[in-house]
XYZ file of C-alpha atoms in Angstrom:
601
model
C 68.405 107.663 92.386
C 70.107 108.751 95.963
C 71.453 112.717 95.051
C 73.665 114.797 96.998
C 71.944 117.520 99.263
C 72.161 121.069 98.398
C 74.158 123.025 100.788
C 70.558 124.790 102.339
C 69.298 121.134 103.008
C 72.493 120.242 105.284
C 71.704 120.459 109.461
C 73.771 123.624 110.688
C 75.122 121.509 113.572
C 77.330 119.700 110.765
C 78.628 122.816 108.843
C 81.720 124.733 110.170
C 80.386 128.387 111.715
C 82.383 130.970 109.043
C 79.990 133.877 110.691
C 82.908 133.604 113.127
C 85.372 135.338 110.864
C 82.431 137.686 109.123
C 78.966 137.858 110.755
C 78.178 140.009 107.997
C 79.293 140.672 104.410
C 79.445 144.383 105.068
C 81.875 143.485 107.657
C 84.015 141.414 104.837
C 83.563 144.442 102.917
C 84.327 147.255 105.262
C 88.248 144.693 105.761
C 88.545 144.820 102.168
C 88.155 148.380 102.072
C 90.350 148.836 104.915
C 92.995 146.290 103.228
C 92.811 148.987 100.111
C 93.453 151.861 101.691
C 96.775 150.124 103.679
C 98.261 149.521 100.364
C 99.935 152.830 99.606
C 100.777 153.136 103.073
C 102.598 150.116 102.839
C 104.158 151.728 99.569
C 105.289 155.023 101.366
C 107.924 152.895 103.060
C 109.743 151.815 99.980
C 112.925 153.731 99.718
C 113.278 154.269 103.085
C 114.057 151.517 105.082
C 117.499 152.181 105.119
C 117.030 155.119 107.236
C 116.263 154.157 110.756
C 115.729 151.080 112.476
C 112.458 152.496 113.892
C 111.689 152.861 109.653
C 112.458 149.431 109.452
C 110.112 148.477 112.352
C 107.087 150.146 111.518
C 107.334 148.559 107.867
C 107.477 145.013 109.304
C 104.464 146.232 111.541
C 102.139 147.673 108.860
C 102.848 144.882 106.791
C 102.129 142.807 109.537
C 98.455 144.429 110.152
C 97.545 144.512 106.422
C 98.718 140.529 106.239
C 96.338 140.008 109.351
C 93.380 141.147 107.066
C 94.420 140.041 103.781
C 94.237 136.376 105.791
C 90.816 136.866 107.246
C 89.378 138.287 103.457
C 90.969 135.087 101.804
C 89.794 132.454 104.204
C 86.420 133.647 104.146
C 85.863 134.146 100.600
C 87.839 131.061 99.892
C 86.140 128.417 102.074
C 82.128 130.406 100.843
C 83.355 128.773 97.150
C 84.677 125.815 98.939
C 80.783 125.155 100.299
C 79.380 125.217 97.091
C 81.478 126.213 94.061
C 78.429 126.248 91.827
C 77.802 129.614 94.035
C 78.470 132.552 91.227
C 78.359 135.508 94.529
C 80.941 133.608 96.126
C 83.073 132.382 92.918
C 83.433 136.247 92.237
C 84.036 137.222 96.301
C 86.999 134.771 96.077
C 88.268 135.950 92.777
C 88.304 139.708 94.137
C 90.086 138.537 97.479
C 92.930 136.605 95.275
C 93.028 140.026 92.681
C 93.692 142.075 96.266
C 96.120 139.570 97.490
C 98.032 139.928 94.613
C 97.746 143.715 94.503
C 99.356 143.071 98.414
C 101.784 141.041 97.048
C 102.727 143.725 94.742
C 103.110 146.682 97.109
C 105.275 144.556 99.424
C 107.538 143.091 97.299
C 110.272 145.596 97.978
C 110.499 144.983 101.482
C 112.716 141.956 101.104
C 114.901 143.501 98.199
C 115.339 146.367 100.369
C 116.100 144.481 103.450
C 118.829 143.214 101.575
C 120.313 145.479 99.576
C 120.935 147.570 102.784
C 124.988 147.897 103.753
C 126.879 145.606 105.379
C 126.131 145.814 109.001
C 123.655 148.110 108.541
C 121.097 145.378 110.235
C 122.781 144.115 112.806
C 123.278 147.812 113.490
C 119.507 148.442 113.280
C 118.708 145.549 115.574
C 121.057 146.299 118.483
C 119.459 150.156 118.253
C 115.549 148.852 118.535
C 114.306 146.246 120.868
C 111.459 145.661 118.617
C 113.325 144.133 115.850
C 114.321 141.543 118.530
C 110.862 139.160 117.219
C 111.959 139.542 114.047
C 115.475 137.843 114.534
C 114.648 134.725 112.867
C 112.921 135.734 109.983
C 115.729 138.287 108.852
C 118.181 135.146 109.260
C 115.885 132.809 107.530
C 115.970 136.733 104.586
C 119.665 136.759 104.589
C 119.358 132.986 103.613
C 117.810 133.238 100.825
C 119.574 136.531 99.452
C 120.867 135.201 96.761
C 117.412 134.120 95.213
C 115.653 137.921 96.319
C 115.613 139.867 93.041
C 115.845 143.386 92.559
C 112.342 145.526 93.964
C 111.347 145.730 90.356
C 111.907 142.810 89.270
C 110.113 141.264 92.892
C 107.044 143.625 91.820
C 106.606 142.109 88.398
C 106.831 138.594 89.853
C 104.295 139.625 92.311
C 102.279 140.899 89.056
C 102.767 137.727 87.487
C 101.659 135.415 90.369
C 97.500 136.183 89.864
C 98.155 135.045 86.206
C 100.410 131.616 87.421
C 97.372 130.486 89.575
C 95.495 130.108 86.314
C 96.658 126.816 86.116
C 95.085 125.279 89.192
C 92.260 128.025 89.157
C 91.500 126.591 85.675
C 91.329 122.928 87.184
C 89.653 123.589 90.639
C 86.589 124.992 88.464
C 86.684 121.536 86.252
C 87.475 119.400 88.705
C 84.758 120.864 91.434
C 82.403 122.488 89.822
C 81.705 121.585 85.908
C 82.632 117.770 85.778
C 79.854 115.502 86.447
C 80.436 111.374 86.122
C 77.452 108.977 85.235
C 75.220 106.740 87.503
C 76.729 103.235 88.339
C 74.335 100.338 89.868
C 75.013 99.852 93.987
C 75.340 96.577 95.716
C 71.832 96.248 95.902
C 71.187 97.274 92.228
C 69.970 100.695 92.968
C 70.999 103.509 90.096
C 73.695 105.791 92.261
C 74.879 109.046 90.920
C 79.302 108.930 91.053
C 80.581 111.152 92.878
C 84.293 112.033 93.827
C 83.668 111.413 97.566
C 81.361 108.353 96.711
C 84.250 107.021 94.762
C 85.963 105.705 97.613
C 82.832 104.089 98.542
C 82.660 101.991 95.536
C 86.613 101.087 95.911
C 85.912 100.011 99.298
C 82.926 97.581 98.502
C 82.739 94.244 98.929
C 81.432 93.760 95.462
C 84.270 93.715 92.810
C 81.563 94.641 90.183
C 80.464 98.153 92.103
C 84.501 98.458 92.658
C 85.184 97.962 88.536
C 81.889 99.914 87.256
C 83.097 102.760 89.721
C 86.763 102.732 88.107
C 85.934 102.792 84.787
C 83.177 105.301 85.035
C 85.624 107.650 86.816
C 88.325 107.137 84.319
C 86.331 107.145 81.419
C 84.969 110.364 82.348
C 87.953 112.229 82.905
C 89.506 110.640 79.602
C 87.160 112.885 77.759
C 89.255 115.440 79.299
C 92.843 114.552 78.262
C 93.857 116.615 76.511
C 92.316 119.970 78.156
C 93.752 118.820 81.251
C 96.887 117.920 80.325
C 97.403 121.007 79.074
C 96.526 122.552 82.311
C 98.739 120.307 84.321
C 101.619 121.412 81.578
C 101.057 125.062 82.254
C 101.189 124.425 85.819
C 104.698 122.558 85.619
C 106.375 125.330 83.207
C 105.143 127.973 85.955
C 107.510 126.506 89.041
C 110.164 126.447 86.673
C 109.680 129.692 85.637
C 109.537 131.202 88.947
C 112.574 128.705 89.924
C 114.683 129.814 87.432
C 113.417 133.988 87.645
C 114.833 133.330 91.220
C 118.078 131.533 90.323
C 117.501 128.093 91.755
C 119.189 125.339 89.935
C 115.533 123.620 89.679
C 112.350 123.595 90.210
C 112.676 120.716 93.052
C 115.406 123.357 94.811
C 113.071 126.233 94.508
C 110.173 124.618 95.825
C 112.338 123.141 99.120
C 114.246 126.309 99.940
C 111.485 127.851 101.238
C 111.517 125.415 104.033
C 115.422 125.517 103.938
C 115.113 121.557 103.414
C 117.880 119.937 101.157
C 116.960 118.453 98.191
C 119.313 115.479 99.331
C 116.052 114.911 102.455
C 113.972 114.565 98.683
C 116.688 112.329 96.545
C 117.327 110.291 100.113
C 113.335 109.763 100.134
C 113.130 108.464 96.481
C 116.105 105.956 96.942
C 115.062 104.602 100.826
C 111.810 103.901 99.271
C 112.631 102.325 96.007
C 114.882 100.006 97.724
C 112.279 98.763 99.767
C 109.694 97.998 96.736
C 110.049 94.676 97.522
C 108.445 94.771 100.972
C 105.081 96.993 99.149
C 105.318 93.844 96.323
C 104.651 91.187 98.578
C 102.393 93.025 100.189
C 100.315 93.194 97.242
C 100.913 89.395 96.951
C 99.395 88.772 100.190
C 96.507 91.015 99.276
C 95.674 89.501 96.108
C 95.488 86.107 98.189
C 92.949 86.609 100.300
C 90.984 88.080 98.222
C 91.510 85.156 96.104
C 91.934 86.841 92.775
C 93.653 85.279 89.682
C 94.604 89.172 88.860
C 94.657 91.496 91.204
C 93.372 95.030 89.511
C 94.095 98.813 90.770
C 90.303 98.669 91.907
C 91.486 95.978 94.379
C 93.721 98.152 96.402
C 91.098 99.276 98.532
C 88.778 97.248 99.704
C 89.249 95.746 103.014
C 90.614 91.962 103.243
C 88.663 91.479 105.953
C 85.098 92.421 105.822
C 83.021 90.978 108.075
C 84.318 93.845 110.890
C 83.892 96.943 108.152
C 80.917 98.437 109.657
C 78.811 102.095 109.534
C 80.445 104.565 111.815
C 78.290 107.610 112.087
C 80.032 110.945 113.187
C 79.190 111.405 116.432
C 80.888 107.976 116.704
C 83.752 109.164 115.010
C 84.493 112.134 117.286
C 84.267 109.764 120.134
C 86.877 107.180 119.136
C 89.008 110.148 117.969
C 88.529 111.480 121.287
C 89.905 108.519 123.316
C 92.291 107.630 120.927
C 93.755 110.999 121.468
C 94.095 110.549 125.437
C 98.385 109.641 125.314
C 98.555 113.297 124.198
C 97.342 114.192 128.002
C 94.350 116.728 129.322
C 95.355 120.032 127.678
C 95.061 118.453 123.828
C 92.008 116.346 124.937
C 90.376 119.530 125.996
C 91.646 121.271 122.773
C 89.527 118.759 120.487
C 86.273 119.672 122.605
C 87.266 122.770 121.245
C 87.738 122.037 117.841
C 84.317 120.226 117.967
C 82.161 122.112 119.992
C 82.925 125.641 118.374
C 81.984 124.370 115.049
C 85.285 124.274 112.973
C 84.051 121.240 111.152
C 82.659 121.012 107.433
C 81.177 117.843 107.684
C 79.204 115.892 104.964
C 79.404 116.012 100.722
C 76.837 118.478 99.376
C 76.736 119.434 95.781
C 79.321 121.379 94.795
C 80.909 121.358 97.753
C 84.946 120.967 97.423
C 86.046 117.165 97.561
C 88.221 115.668 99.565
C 89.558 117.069 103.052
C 91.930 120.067 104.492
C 92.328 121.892 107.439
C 92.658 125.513 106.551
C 92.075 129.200 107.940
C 94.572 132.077 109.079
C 96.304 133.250 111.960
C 92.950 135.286 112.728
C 90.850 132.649 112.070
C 89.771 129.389 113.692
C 91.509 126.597 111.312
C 88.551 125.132 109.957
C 88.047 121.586 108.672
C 86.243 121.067 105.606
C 85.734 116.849 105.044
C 82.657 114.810 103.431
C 82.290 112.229 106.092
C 81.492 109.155 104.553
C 80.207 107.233 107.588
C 83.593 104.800 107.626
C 86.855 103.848 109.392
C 88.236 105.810 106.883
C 87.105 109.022 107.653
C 87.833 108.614 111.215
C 91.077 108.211 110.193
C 90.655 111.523 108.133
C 88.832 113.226 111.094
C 92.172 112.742 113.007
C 94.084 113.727 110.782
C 92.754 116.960 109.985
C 92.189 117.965 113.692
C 95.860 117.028 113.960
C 96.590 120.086 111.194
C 93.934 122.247 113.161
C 95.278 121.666 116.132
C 99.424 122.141 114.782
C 97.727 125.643 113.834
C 95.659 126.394 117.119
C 98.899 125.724 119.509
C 101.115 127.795 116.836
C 99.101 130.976 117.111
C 98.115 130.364 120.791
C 101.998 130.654 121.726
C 103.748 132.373 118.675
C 103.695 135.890 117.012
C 102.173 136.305 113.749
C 105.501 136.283 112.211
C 105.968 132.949 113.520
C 102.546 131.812 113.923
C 102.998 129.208 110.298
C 104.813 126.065 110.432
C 106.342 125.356 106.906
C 105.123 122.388 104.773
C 107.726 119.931 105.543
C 106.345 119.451 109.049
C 102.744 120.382 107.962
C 102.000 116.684 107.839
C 103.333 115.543 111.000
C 100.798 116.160 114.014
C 97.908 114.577 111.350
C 99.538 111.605 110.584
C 100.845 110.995 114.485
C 97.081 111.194 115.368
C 96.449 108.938 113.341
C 98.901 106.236 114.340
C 97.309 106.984 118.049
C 93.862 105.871 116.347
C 95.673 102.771 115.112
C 97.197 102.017 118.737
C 93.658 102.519 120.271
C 91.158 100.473 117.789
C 94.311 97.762 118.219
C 94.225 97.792 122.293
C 90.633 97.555 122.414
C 90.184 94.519 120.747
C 91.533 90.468 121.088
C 89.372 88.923 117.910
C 92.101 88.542 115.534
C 89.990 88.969 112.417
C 89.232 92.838 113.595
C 92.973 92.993 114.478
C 93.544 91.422 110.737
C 91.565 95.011 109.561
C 93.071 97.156 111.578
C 96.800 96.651 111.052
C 95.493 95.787 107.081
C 94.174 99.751 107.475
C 97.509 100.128 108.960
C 99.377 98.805 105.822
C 97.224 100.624 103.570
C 98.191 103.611 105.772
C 102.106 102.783 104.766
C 101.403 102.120 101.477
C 99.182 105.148 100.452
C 101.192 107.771 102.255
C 104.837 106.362 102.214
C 104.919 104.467 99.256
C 102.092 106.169 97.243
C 103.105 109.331 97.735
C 106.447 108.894 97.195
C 105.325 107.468 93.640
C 103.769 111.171 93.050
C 106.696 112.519 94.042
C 109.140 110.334 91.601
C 106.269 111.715 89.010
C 106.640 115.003 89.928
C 110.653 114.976 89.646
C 110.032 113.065 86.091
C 107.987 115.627 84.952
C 109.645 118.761 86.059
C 112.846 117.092 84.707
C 111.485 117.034 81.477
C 110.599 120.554 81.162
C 114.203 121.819 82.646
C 115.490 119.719 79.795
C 113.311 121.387 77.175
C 111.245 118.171 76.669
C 107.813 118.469 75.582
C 105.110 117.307 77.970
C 101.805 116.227 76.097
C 98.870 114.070 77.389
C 100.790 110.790 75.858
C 104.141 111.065 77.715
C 102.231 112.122 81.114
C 100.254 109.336 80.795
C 103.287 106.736 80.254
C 105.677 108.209 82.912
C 102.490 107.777 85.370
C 101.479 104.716 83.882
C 105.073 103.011 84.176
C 105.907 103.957 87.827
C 102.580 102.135 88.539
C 104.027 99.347 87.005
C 107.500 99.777 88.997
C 105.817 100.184 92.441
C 103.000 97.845 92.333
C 105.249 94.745 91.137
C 104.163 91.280 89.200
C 100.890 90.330 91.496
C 99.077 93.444 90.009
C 97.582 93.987 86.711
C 97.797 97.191 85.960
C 95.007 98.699 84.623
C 95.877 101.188 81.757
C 93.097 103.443 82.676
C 95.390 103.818 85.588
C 97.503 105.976 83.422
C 95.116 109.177 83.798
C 95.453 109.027 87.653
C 97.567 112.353 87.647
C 94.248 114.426 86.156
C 92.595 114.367 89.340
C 95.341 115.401 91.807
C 95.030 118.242 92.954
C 98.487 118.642 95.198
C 100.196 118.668 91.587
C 99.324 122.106 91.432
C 101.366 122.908 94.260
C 104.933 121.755 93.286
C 107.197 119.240 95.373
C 104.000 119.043 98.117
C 103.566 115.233 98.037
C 106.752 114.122 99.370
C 106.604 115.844 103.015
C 102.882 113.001 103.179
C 105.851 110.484 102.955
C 108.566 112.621 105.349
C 105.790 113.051 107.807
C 104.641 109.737 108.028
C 108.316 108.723 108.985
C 108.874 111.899 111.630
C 105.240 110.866 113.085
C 105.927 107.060 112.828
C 108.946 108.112 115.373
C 107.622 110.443 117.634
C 103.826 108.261 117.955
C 106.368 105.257 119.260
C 108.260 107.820 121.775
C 104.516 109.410 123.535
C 102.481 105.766 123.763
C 107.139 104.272 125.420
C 107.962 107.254 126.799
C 104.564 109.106 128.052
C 104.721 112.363 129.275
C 108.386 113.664 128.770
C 107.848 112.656 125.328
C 104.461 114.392 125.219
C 106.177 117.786 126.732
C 108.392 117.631 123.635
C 105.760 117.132 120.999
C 103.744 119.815 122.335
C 106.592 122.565 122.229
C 106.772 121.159 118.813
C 103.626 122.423 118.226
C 103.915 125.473 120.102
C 106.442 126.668 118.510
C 104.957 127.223 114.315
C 107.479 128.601 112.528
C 109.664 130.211 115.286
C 112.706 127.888 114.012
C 114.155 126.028 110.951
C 112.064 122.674 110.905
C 114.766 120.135 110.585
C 115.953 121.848 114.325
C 111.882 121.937 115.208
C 111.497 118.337 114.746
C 115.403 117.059 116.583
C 113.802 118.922 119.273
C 110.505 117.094 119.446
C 112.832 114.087 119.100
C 113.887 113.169 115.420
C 115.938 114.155 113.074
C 115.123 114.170 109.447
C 118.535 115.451 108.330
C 119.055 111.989 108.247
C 117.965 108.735 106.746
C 117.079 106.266 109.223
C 113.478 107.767 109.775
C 112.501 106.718 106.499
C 113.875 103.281 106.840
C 112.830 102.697 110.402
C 109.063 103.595 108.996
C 109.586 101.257 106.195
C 110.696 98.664 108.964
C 107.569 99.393 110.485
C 105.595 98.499 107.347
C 107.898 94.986 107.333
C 106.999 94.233 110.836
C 102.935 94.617 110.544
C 103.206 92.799 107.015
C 104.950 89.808 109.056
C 101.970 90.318 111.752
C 99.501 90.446 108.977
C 100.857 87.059 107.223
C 100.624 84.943 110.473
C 97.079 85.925 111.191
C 96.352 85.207 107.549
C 97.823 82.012 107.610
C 96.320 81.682 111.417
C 93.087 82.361 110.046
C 93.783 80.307 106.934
């Protein structure tokens, strides 16, 4: 039976270089000593930033310094457990760098009370007095804001307090979901006993054999069923947390809470939801044309994935990958072309599955850090497409802190998405342009479709769950395993349409999601897809003038508000169209993809 290396067994060229934060673990411990003894320097200021603007300054400063550490600790102790989170030493070296953090959180939590509780004028007084405050003119706007939803210091302290308890939730389901659930053996395409993993599982819904595809489904579901009920709970907890915390801070819901942060409307979320449910129709004759050439009587949820064309799916080993992603990459000129060297030669890339290791992918790390990649490279198209899109987050983060402050040097999550998912359409445009066989052009604009309809449609279905669910709890509805199950189960139903038999095992999809454990997240895979969709189209029509914007996009983190970020790279996502135009997009490759089908007969 094939088995999943242990993390010692994996080639060092293929696992990202963390000695680059920490060489040492003395060093990690001589920062978290240092982190502790900033704390109740931190706390001297409280009380007294009303006194000078200089006051004011060196608060924003220290806090500053201490956040630069805090960042490094997490990161490091965070992505250890991410390598292996069987690892006890490093399950306990994240725990204590989350119990600091939220000790940090706690002694700065009445620097934004304070901020604003000060007298009227007294800022504006402060800033024309010291030239230093001058960086921080954004970020007091962006304070001022949100003054209305800053509590009192004491009452900011005790939510700070609160906040190591409200990650139990997804602390509680990271350890199931990573560490102690294990899923049975199913038979390969050749007959040989596999062992089911979460990053084989994709694997299995990609084969060419419908049996491997079906064993592989019900295996996964029928594991995790065991777990209803545990998990349901969790995923409960987790939803009565963000309204908790919306309503401690006066927002009138969760969905407003969660979006303010970004100062997004909720009308960008409501918009998204509608411009996508109107165009259902478009994503159910797409899965008409799907289950045609596969020629199914019933097409299942285990037939979503597999390729309709699969005499071009073929092995693409990494160093493959990095060279496609490479050339793909070239319309973004010589300065981000030399950037992925970078990314690649310095070792900021996690590569393959081990056991234990974290599933799925991210790109992740701190304004002090490189911003790793973790994946588990499956040897497909697919994670090319993933290996562009993460180096598209890395890269978002290396041009942010390159050119920005640390005050600035974070974009927020509504444009987090955007820079993966426009290097990805690149990768589209490039596999397209290098070939004329129009069965290989049938794959790629079907992987192009599946790239619509698992981030745009998709995740707009999580989303509409998401609203559903935190609905219910504003309204003081109960949510147990049943109900989750049939609100999930039902938009399945709604966005999949009459060609797909929907599988009720489909119904426990929500257990193994791990963005549901950080609210209203899902919806900006859908937003960014549209802002990409726009700006991809301006760089390959308009070439460099276009490319000069997107890159001061980049550069610029979280210097702005991102609905004024984005008009600047070129789109606005104050309004509609974006979404639309994106789902116009989708039309035009599904009208592409029927005339090749019907080409190809």
């Amino acid at each position: 039976m094939k088995r999943l290396p242990k993390r010692q067994e994996l080639p060092k060229e293929f696992t990202w270089d963390l000695e680059a934060i920490y060489p040492t673990q003395a060093e990690w411990e001589q920062d978290f000593a240092l982190a502790e003894s900033l704390m109740p320097k931190l706390e001297a200021y409280q009380g007294t930033l009303g006194q000078s603007a200089a006051q004011l300054l060196g608060c924003l400063q220290l806090r500053e310094k201490g956040s630069l550490i805090f960042g490094k600790l997490l990161v490091y102790a965070h992505m250890r457990q991410d390598e292996d989170n069987t690892n006890s030493f490093y399950q306990a070296l994240n725990d204590r760098a989350m119990t600091l953090a939220t000790r940090a959180q706690g002694a700065q939590a009445f620097i934004e009370p304070e901020i604003l509780a000060l007298p009227e004028g007294t800022l504006e007084r402060f800033q024309a007095e010291e030239p230093g405050l001058a960086l921080y003119a954004h970020y007091l706007d962006d304070l001022l804001r949100q003054r209305g939803n800053v509590r009192s210091a004491e009452v900011e302290q005790l939510l700070a307090q609160v906040g190591e308890i409200a990650r139990g939730p997804d602390q509680i389901f990271s350890m199931l979901n990573n560490a102690d659930i294990k899923f049975p053996a199913i038979k390969d395409e050749q007959g040989n006993e596999v062992e089911l993993t979460k990053g084989r599982y994709i694997q299995f819904m990609e084969s060419a054999d419908r049996r491997v595809r079906q064993d592989a489904f019900m295996a996964l579901y029928g594991t995790y069923r065991k777990y209803l009920h545990t998990v349901a709970a969790t995923h409960s907890a987790s939803i009565k947390k963000d309204v908790f915390f919306a309503r401690a801070r006066r927002y009138e819901s969760a969905l407003a809470g969660a979006l303010s942060g970004s100062n997004i409307p909720v009308s960008v979320y409501h918009n998204l939801l509608t411009t996508v449910n109107r165009n259902l129709p478009l994503l159910h004759r797409y899965m008409g044309l799907r289950k045609r050439l596969l020629g199914l009587e019933e097409l299942h949820m285990y037939d979503l994935y597999t390729p309709l064309v699969q005499e071009v799916s073929r092995r693409i080993e990494y160093p493959e990958a990095r060279e496609l992603v490479t050339a793909a990459l070239a319309p973004l000129g010589a300065e981000y072309q030399q950037a992925v060297q970078m990314v690649f030669e310095s070792r900021w890339i996690d590569v393959y599955e081990n056991e234990g290791k974290t599933s799925g992918a991210y790109s992740g790390g701190s304004y002090a850090t490189p911003p790793f990649v973790l994946m588990n490279y499956d040897n497909n198209l697919n994670s090319v497409f993933t290996l562009a899109h993460e180096l598209g987050h890395s890269l978002h983060s290396h041009y942010t802190r390159r050119h920005q402050p640390h005050v600035y040097g974070y974009y927020t999550l509504f444009v987090a998405e955007v820079a993966s998912t426009l290097n990805e359409a690149l990768l589209t445009h490039h596999l397209l342009q290098q070939t004329t066989d129009k069965r290989l052009q049938m794959y790629l604009i079907n992987h192009d479709l599946e790239a619509f309809r698992t981030t745009l449609y998709r995740q707009t279905m999580f989303a509409e769950y998401e609203l559903l669910v935190h609905e219910k709890v504003e309204k003081g509805e109960p949510l147990t395993a049943e109900n989750l199950c049939q609100v999930y189960y039902d938009l399945n139903v709604k966005y999949h349409g009459p060609d797909v038999a929907v599988d009720r095992d489909i119904e426990l999809e929500w257990m193994r999601i791990p963005h549901f454990y950080r609210a209203f997240y899902v919806y900006q895979y859908a937003t960014g897809l549209s802002a990409a969709t726009a700006l991809s189209q301006q760089i390959l029509q308009e070439g460099q003038p276009a490319v000069d914007r997107y890159l001061g996009f980049l550069k610029a983190g979280g210097s702005d508000y991102s609905i004024n970020l984005l008009r600047g790279a070129g789109v606005d996502m104050a309004a509609p169209e974006p979404v639309q135009q994106a789902l116009d997009q989708f039309g035009r490759l599904l009208d592409q993809m029927e005339a090749l089908a019907g080409n190809n007969g």
